[in-house]
Structures are given as structure tokens and as C-alpha cells.
Coordinates of N, CA and C in Angstrom, one line a residue:
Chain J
X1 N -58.8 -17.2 -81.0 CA -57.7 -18.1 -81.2 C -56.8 -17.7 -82.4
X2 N -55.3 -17.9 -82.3 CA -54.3 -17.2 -83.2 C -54.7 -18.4 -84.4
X3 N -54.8 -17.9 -85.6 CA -54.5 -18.8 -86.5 C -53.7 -18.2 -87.8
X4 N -52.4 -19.1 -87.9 CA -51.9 -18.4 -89.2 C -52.0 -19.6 -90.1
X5 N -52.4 -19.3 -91.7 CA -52.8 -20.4 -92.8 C -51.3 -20.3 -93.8
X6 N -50.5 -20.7 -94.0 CA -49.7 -20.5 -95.4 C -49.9 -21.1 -96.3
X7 N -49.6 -20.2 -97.5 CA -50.0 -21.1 -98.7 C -48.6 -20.5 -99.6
X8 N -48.5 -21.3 -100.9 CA -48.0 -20.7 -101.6 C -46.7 -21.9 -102.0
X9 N -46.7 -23.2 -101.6 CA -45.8 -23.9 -101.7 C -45.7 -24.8 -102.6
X10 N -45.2 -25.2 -102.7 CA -44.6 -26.1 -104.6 C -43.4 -26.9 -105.2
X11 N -44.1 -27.1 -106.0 CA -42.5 -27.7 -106.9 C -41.7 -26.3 -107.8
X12 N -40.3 -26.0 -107.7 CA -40.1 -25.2 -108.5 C -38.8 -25.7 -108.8
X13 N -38.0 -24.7 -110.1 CA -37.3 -25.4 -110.7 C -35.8 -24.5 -109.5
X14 N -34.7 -25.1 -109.8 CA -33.7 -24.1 -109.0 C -33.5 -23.1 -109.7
X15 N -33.4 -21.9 -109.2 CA -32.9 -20.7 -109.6 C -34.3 -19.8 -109.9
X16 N -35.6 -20.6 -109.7 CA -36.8 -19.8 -109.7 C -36.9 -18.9 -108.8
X17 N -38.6 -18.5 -108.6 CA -38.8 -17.7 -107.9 C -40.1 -18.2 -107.5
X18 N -40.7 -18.0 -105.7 CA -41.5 -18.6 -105.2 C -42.2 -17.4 -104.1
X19 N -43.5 -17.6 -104.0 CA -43.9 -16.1 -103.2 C -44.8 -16.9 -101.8
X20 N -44.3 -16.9 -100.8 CA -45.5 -17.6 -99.9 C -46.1 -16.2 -99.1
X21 N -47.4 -16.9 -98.7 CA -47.8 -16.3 -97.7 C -48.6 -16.8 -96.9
X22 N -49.1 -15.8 -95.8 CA -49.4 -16.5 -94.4 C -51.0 -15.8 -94.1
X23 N -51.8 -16.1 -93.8 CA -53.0 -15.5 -93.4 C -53.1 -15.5 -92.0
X24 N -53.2 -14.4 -91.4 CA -53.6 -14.2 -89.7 C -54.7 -13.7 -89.5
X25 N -54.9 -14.6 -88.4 CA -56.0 -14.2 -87.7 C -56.5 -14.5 -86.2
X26 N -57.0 -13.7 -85.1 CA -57.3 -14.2 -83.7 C -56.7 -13.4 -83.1
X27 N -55.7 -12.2 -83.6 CA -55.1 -11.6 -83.1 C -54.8 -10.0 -83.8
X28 N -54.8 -8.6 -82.5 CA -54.4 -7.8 -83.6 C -52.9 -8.1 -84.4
X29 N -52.8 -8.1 -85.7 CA -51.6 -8.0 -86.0 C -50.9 -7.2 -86.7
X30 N -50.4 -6.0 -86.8 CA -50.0 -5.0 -86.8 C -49.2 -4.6 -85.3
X31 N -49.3 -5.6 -84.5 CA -49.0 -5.3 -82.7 C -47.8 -6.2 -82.9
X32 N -47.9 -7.2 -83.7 CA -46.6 -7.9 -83.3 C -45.5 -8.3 -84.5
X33 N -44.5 -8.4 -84.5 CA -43.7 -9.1 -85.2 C -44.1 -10.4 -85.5
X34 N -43.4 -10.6 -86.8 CA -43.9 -12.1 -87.5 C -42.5 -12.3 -87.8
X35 N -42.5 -14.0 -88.3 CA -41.3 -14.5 -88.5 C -41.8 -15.9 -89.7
X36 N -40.8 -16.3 -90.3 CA -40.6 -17.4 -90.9 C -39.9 -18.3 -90.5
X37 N -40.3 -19.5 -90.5 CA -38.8 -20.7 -89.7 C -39.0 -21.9 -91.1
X38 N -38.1 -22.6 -90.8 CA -38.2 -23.9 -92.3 C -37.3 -24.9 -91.2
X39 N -37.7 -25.6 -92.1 CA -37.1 -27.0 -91.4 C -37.2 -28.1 -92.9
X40 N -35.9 -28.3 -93.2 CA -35.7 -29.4 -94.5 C -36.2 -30.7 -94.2
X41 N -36.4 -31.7 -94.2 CA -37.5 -33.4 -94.2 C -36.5 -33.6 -93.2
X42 N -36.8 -34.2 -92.3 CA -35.6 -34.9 -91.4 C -34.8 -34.4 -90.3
X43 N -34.8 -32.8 -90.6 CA -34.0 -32.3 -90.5 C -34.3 -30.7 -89.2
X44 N -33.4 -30.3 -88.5 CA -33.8 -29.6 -87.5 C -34.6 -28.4 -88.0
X45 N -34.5 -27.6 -87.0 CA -35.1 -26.2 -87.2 C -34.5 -25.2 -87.8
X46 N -35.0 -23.9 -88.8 CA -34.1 -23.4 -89.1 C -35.0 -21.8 -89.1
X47 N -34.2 -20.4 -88.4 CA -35.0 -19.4 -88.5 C -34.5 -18.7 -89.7
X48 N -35.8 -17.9 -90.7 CA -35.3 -17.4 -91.9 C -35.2 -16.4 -92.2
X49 N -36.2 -15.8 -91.5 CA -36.3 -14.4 -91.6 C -37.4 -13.8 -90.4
X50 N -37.3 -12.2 -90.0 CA -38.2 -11.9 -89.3 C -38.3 -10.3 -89.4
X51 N -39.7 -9.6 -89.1 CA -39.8 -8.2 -89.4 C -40.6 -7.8 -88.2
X52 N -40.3 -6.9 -87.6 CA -41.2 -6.6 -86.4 C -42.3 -5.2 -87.3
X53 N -43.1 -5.1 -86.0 CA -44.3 -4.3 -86.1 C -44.0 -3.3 -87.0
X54 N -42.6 -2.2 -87.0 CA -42.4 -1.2 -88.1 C -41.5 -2.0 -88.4
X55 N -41.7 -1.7 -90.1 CA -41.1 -2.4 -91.2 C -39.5 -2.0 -90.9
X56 N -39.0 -1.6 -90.6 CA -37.8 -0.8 -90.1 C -36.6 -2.5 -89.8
X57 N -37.3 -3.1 -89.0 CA -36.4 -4.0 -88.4 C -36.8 -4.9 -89.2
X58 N -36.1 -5.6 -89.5 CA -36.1 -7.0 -90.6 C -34.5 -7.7 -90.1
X59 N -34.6 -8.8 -90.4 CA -33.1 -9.8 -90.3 C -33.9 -11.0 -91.0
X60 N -32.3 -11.4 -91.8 CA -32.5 -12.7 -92.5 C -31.6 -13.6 -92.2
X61 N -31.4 -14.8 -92.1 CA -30.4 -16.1 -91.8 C -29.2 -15.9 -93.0
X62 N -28.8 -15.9 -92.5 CA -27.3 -16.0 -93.6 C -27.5 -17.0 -94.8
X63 N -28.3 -17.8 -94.5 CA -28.2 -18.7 -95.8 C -29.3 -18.1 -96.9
X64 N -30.1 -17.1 -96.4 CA -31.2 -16.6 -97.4 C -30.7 -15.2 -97.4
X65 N -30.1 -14.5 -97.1 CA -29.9 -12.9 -97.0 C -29.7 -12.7 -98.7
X66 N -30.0 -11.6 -99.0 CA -29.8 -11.5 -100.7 C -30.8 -12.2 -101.5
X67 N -31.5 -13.2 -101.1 CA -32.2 -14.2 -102.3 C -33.7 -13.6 -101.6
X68 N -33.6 -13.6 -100.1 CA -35.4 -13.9 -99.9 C -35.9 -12.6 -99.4
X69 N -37.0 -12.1 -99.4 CA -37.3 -10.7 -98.7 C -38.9 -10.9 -98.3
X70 N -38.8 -10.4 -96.8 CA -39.9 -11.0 -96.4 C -40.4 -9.3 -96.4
X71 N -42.0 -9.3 -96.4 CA -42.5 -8.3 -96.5 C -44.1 -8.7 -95.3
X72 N -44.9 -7.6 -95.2 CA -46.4 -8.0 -94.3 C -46.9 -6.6 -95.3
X73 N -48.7 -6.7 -95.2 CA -49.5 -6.3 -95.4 C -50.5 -5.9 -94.1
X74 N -50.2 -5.1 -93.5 CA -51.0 -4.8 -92.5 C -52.7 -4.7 -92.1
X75 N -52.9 -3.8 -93.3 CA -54.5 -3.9 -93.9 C -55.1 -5.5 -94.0
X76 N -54.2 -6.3 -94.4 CA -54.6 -7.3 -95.0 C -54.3 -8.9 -94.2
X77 N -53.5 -8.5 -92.9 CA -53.5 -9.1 -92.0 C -52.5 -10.4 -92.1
X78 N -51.9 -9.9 -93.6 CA -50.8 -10.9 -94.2 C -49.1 -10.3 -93.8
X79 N -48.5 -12.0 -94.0 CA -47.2 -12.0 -93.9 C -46.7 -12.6 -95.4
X80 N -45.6 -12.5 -95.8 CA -45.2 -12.6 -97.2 C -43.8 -13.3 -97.1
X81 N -43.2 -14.0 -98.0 CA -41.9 -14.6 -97.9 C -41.9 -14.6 -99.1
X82 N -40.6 -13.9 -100.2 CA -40.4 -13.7 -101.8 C -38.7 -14.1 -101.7
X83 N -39.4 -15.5 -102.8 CA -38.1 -16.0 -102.3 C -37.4 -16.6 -103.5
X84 N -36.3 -15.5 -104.0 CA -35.8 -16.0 -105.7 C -34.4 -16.7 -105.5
X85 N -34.0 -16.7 -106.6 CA -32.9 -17.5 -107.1 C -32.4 -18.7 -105.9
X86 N -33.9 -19.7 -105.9 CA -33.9 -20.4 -105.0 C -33.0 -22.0 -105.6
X87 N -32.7 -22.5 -104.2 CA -31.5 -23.6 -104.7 C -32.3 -24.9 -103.9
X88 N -31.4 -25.5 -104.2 CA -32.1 -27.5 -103.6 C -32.0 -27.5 -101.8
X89 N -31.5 -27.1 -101.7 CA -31.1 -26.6 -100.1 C -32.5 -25.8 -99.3
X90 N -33.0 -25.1 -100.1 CA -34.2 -24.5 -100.0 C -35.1 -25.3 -99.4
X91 N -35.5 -26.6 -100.0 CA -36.2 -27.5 -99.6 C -36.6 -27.7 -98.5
X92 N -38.0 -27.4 -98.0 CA -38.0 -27.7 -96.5 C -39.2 -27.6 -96.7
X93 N -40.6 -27.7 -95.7 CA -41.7 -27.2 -95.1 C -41.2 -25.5 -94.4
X94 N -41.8 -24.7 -94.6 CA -41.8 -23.1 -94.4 C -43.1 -22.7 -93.7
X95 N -42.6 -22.4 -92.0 CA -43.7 -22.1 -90.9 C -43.9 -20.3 -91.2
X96 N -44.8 -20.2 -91.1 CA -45.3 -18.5 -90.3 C -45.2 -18.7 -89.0
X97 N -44.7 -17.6 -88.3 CA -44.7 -17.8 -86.7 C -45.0 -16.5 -86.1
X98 N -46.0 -16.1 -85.1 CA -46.2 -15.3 -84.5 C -45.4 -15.0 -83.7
X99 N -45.0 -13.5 -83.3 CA -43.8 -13.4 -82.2 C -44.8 -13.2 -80.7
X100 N -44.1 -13.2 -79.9 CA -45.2 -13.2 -78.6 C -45.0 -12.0 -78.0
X101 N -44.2 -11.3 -78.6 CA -44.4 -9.9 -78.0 C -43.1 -9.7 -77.4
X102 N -42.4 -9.9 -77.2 CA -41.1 -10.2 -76.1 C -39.7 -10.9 -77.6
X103 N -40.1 -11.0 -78.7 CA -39.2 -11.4 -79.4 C -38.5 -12.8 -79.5
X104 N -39.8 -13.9 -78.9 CA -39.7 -15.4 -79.2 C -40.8 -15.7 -79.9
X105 N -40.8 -17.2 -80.2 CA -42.0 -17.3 -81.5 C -42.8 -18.3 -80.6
X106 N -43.9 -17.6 -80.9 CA -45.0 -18.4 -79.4 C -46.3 -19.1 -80.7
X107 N -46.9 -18.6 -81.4 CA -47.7 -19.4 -82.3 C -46.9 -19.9 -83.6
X108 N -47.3 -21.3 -83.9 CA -47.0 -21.6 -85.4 C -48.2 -22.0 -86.6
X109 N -47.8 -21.7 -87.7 CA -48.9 -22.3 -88.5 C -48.8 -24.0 -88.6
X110 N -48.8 -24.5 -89.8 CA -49.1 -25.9 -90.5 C -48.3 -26.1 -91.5
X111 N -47.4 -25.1 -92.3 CA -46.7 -24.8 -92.8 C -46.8 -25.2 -93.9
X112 N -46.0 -24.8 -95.2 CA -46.4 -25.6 -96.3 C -45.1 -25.9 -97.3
X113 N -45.2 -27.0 -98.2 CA -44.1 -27.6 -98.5 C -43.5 -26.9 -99.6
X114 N -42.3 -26.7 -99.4 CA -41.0 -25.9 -100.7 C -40.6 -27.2 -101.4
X115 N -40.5 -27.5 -102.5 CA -39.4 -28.5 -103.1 C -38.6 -27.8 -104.2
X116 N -37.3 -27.8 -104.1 CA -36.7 -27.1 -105.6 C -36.0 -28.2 -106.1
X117 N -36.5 -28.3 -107.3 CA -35.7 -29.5 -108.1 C -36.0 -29.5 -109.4
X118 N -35.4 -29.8 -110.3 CA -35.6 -30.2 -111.8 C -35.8 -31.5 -112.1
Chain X
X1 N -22.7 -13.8 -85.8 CA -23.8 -14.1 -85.6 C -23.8 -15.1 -84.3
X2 N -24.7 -15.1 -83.4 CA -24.7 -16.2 -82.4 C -24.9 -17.4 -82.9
X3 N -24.1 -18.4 -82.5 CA -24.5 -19.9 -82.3 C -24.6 -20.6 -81.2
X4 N -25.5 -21.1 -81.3 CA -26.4 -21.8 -80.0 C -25.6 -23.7 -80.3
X5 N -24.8 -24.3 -79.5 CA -24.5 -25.7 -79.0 C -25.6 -26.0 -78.3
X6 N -26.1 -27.1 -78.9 CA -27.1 -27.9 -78.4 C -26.5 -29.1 -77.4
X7 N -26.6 -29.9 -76.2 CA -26.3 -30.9 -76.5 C -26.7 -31.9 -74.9
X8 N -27.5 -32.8 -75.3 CA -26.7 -34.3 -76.5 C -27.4 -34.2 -77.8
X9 N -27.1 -34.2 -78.8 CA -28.0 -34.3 -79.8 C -28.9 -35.5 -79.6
X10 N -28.6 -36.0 -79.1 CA -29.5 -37.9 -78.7 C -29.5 -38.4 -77.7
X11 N -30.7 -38.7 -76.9 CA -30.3 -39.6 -76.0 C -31.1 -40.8 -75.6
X12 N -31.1 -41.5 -74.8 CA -32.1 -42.6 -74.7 C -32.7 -42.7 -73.2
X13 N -33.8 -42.6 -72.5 CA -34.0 -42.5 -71.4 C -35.3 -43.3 -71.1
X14 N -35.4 -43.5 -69.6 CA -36.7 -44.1 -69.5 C -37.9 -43.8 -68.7
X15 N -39.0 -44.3 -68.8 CA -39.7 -43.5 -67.7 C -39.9 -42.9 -66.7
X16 N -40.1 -42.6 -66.1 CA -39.6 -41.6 -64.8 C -38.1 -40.9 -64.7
X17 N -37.3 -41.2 -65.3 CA -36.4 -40.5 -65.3 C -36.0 -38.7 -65.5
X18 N -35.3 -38.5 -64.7 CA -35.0 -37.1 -64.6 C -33.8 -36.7 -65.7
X19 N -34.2 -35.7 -66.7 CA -33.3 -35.3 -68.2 C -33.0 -34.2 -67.8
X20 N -31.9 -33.9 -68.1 CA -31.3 -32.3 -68.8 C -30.4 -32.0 -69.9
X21 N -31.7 -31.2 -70.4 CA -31.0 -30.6 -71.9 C -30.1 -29.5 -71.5
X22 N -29.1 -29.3 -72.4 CA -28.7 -28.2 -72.4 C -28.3 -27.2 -73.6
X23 N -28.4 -26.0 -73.7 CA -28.0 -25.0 -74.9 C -26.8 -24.1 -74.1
X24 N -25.5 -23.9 -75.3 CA -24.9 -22.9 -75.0 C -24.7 -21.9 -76.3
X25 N -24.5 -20.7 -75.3 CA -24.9 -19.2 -76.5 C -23.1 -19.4 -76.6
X26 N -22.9 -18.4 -77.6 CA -21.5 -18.4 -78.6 C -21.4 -17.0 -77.7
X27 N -22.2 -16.5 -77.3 CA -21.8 -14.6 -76.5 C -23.4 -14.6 -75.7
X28 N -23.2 -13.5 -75.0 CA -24.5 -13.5 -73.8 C -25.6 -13.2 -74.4
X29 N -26.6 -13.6 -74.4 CA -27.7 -12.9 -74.5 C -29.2 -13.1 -73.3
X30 N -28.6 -13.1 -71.8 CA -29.1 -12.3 -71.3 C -30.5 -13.8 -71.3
X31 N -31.5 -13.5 -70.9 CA -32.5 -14.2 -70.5 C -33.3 -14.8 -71.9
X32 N -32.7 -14.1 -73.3 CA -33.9 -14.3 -74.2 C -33.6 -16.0 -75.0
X33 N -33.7 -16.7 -74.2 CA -33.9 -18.0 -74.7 C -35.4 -18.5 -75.1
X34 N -36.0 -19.5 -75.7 CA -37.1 -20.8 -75.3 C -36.5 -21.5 -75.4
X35 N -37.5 -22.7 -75.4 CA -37.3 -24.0 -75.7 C -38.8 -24.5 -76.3
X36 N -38.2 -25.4 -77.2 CA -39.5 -26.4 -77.7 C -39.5 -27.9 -77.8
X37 N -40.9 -28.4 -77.9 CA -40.7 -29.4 -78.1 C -41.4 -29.8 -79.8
X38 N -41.1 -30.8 -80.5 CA -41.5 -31.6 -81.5 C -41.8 -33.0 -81.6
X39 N -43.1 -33.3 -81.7 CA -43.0 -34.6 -81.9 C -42.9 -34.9 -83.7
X40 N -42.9 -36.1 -84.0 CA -43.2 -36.9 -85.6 C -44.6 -36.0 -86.3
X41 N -43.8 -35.5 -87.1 CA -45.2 -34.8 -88.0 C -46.0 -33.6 -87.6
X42 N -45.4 -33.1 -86.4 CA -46.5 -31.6 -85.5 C -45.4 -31.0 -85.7
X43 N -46.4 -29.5 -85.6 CA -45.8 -28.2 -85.5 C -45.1 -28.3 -83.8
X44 N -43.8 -27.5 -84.0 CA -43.3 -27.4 -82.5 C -44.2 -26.3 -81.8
X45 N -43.7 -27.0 -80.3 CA -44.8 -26.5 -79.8 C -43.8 -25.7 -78.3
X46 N -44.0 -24.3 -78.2 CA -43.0 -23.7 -77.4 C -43.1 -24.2 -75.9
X47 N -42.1 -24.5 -75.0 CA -42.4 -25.1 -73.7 C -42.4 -24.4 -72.5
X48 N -40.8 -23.3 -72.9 CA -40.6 -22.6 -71.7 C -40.0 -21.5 -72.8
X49 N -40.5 -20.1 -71.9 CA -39.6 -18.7 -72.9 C -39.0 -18.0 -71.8
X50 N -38.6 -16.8 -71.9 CA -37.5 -16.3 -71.2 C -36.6 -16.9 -70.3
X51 N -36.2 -18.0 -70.6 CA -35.4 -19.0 -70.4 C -35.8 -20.2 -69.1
X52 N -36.9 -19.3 -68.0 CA -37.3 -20.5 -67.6 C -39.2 -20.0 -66.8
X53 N -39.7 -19.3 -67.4 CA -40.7 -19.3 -67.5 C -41.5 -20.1 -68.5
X54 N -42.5 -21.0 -67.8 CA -43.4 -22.5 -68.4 C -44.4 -21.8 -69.1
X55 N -44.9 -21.9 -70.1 CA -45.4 -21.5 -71.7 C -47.0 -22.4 -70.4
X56 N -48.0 -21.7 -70.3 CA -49.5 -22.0 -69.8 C -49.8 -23.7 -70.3
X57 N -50.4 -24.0 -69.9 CA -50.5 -25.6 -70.4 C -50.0 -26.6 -70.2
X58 N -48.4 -26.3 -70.1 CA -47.2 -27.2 -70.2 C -46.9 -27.6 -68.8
X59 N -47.2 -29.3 -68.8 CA -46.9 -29.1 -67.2 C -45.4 -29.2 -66.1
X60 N -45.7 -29.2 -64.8 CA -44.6 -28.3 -64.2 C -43.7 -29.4 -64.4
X61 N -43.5 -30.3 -64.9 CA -42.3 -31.1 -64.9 C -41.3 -31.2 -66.0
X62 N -41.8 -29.8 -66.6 CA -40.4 -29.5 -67.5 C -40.0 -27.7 -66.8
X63 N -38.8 -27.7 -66.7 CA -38.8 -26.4 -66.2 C -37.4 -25.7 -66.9
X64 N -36.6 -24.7 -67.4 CA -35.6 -24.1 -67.4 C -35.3 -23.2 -66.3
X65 N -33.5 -23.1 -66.8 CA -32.8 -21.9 -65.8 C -31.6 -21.5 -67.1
X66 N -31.0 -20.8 -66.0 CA -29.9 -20.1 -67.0 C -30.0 -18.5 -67.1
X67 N -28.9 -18.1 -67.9 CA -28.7 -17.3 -68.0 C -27.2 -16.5 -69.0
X68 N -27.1 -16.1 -69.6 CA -25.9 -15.3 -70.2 C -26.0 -16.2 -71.2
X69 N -24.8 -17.4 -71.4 CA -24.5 -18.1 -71.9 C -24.7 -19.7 -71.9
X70 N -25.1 -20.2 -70.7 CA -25.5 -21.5 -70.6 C -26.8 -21.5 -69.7
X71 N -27.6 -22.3 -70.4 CA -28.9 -22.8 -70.4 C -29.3 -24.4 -70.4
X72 N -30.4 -24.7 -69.6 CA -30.6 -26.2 -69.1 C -32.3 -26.2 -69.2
X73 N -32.6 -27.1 -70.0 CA -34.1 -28.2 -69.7 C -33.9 -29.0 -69.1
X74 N -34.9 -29.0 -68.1 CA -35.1 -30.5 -67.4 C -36.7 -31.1 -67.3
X75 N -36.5 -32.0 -67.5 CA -37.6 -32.4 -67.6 C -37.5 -34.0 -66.2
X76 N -38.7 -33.8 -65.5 CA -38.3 -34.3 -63.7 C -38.8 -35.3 -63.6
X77 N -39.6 -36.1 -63.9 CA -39.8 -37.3 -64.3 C -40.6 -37.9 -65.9
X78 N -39.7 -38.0 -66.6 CA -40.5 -38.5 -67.9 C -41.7 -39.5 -68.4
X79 N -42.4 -38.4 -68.5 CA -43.7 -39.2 -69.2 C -43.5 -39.7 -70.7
X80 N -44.5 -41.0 -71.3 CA -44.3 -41.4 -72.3 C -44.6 -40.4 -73.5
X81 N -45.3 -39.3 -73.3 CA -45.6 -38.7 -74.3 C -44.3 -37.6 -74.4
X82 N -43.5 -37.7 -73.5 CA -42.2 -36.9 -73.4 C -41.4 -37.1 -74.5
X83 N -41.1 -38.0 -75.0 CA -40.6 -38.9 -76.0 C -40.8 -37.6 -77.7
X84 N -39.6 -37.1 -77.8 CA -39.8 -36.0 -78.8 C -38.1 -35.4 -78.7
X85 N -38.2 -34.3 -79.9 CA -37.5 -34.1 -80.4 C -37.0 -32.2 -79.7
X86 N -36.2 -31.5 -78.9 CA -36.1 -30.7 -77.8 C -35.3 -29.5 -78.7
X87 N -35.8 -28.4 -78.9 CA -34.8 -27.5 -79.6 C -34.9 -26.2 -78.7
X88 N -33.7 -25.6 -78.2 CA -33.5 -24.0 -78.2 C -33.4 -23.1 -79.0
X89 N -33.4 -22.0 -78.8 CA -33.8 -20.7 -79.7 C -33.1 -19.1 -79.4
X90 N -32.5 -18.9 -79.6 CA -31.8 -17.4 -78.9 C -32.3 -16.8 -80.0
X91 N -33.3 -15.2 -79.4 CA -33.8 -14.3 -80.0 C -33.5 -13.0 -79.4
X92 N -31.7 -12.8 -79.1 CA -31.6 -12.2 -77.9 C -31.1 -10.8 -79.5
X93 N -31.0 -11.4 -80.4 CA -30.4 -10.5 -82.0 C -31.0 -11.6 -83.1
X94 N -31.6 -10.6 -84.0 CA -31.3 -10.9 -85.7 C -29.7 -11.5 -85.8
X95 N -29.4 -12.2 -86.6 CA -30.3 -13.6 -86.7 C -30.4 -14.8 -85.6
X96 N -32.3 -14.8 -85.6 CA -32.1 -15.6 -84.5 C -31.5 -16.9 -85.0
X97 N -31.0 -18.2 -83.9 CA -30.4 -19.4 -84.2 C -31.3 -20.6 -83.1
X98 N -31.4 -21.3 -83.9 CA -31.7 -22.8 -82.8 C -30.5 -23.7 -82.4
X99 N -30.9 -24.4 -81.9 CA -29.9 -25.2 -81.4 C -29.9 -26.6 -82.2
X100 N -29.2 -27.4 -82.3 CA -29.2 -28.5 -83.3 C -30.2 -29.6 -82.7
X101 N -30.9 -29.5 -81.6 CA -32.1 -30.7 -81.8 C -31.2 -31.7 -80.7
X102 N -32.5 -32.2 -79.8 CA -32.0 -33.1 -78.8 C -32.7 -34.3 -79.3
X103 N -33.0 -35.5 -79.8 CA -33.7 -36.5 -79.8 C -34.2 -37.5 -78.6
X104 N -34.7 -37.5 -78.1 CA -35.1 -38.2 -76.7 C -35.7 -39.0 -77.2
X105 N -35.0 -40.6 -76.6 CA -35.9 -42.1 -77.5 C -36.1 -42.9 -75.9
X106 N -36.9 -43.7 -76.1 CA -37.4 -44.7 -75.2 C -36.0 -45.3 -74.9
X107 N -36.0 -45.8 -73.6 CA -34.6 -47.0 -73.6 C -35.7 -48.0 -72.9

């Protein structure tokens, strides 16, 4: 069974810096692309970033490009989201999402909560 | 970048009733759509992927079609637990985009 865990979420101030990550497991993962999605309280879906299997391919949402850099750990079966000069807009619950192989997002985690405020 | 038109963003329906969502792409991309659903407080949960193949589990009375640039959910007679929140997805390019969210309420 696929399970991704994220942790890493918090209160921070704006203009900090915040590092999440995601623990997988139930699947090889090094085989697939991984993704990040957020979604602000209330508020719809949003995709943030994504890196497939070689680190080579990466894309970020226009609203995070420059601030956030997603990275994985292969060995270690982790996914990473490094995410600076973060603003109030930021604010959301932040998923890990498995890709299904085909370049849609077929597992999600539980996600965990971002707040940026002073 | 592609943008995906969701629409209705809301609507109100009732049991048994036959729905269709719809998404439009901003330029083609070809089959690589999903769709999901959300309810209050859950992780979304994917329904249908390459635009109208049914995600295992999900039963037959939600189905997609489409292609290029316009895309349709239907869902063929509504069940109560149907009652949730409907988003599209184009992953046909970096950056992918969702669609702005269907709300589906009891009438």
C-alpha cells in the first residue's frame, strides 16, 4: 500500500524559510515522479511543483518559481519542498503526491499545515 | 502556461440526477487530463485519468470523454455521497493547472 507521510509544517514568519518533506513508502520510488500540490483553507487546488524520476525535469507554478525548490532523496525514499522568502499567500495545507506513471497524480498524502504570518 | 476553465463553479442538483462537469484547456493537450473528487476535510481522491478512463474502485456512474481542448464529467445518476467538490487537472506540460473547482450541493 502507497503511503506518503509529510511533515515539516508550521507557523513562520513572512519572508522565512520552511523545509517540508514527505516519507514514501509501498512503492519503488525512484520509478516515479513526485509532485507537491497546496490548497489555501477554503480554497481550490493548486499544483506547486513536480520532478520526475531523473532530476533533470522539474517545473514550478508560477507563483513559487524562484522562492521554492523541490528536491528527492532516492536512497532515502524522500521527497523535499525548500521553500524561502515565503509570503501570506503561501498559506495552505501542502500534499505530496505520487505520480502514476503516465504524469497524473494518483496517490496523496494527509498533508500538512503551512501558516505564514507575524 | 495552460489554463484549464472549469465550469459551473456551483451547482445544485438532486438525487438521481444526471450532471456534467466540464473543463476547457487554453491549447490542446491531447488525452492528459483527470478529474477528482473532494469531499469536507479528505484528501482528493482521483476519479477518472486520461480523460476518461475510471480510476479501479470508482463506480461506473461517473465517466469522462474529450479530448484536445474540451472535456466533460458526468456523473449518471447522483448518489448522496456524490455531494462534493469536482476538480480537473491538465498534466499534458510543466506547469500543471487545475481547474477552479465545481461545488455540487443538494437541491
Amino acid at each position: 500500500e502507497v503511503q506518503l507521510v509529510e511533515s515539516g509544517g508550521g507557523l513562520v514568519q513572512p519572508g522565512r524559510s520552511l523545509k517540508l518533506s514527505c516519507a514514501a513508502s509501498g512503492f519503488t520510488f525512484d520509478n516515479y515522479a513526485m509532485h507537491w500540490v497546496r490548497q489555501a483553507p477554503g480554497k481550490g487546488l493548486e499544483w506547486v511543483s513536480g520532478m520526475r524520476w531523473h532530476i533533470g525535469s522539474i517545473g514550478y507554478a508560477d507563483s513559487v518559481k524562484g522562492r521554492f525548490t523541490i528536491s528527492r532523496d532516492n536512497a532515502k525514499n524522500s521527497l523535499y519542498l525548500q521553500m524561502d522568502s515565503l509570503r501570506a499567500e503561501d498559506t495552505a495545507f501542502y500534499y505530496c503526491v505520487k505520480d502514476s506513471g503516465a504524469g497524473d497524480l494518483e496517490s496523496w498524502g494527509q498533508g500538512t499545515l503551512v501558516t505564514v504570518s507575524s | 502556461d495552460i489554463q484549464m476553465t472549469q465550469s459551473p463553479s456551483a451547482m445544485s442538483a438532486s438525487v438521481g440526477d444526471r450532471v456534467t462537469i466540464t473543463c476547457r484547456a487554453s491549447q490542446g493537450i491531447a488525452n492528459y487530463l483527470a478529474w477528482f473528487q473532494q469531499k469536507p476535510g479528505k484528501v482528493p481522491k482521483r476519479l477518472i485519468y486520461a480523460a476518461s478512463s475510471l480510476q479501479s474502485g470508482v463506480p461506473s456512474r461517473f465517466s469522462g470523454s474529450g479530448s484536445g481542448t474540451e472535456f466533460t464529467l458526468t456523473i449518471s445518476s447522483l448518489q448522496p455521497e456524490d455531494f462534493a467538490t469536482y476538480y480537473c487537472l491538465q498534466h499534458n506540460s510543466y506547469p500543471y493547472t487545475f481547474g477552479q473547482g465545481t461545488k455540487l450541493e443538494i437541491k
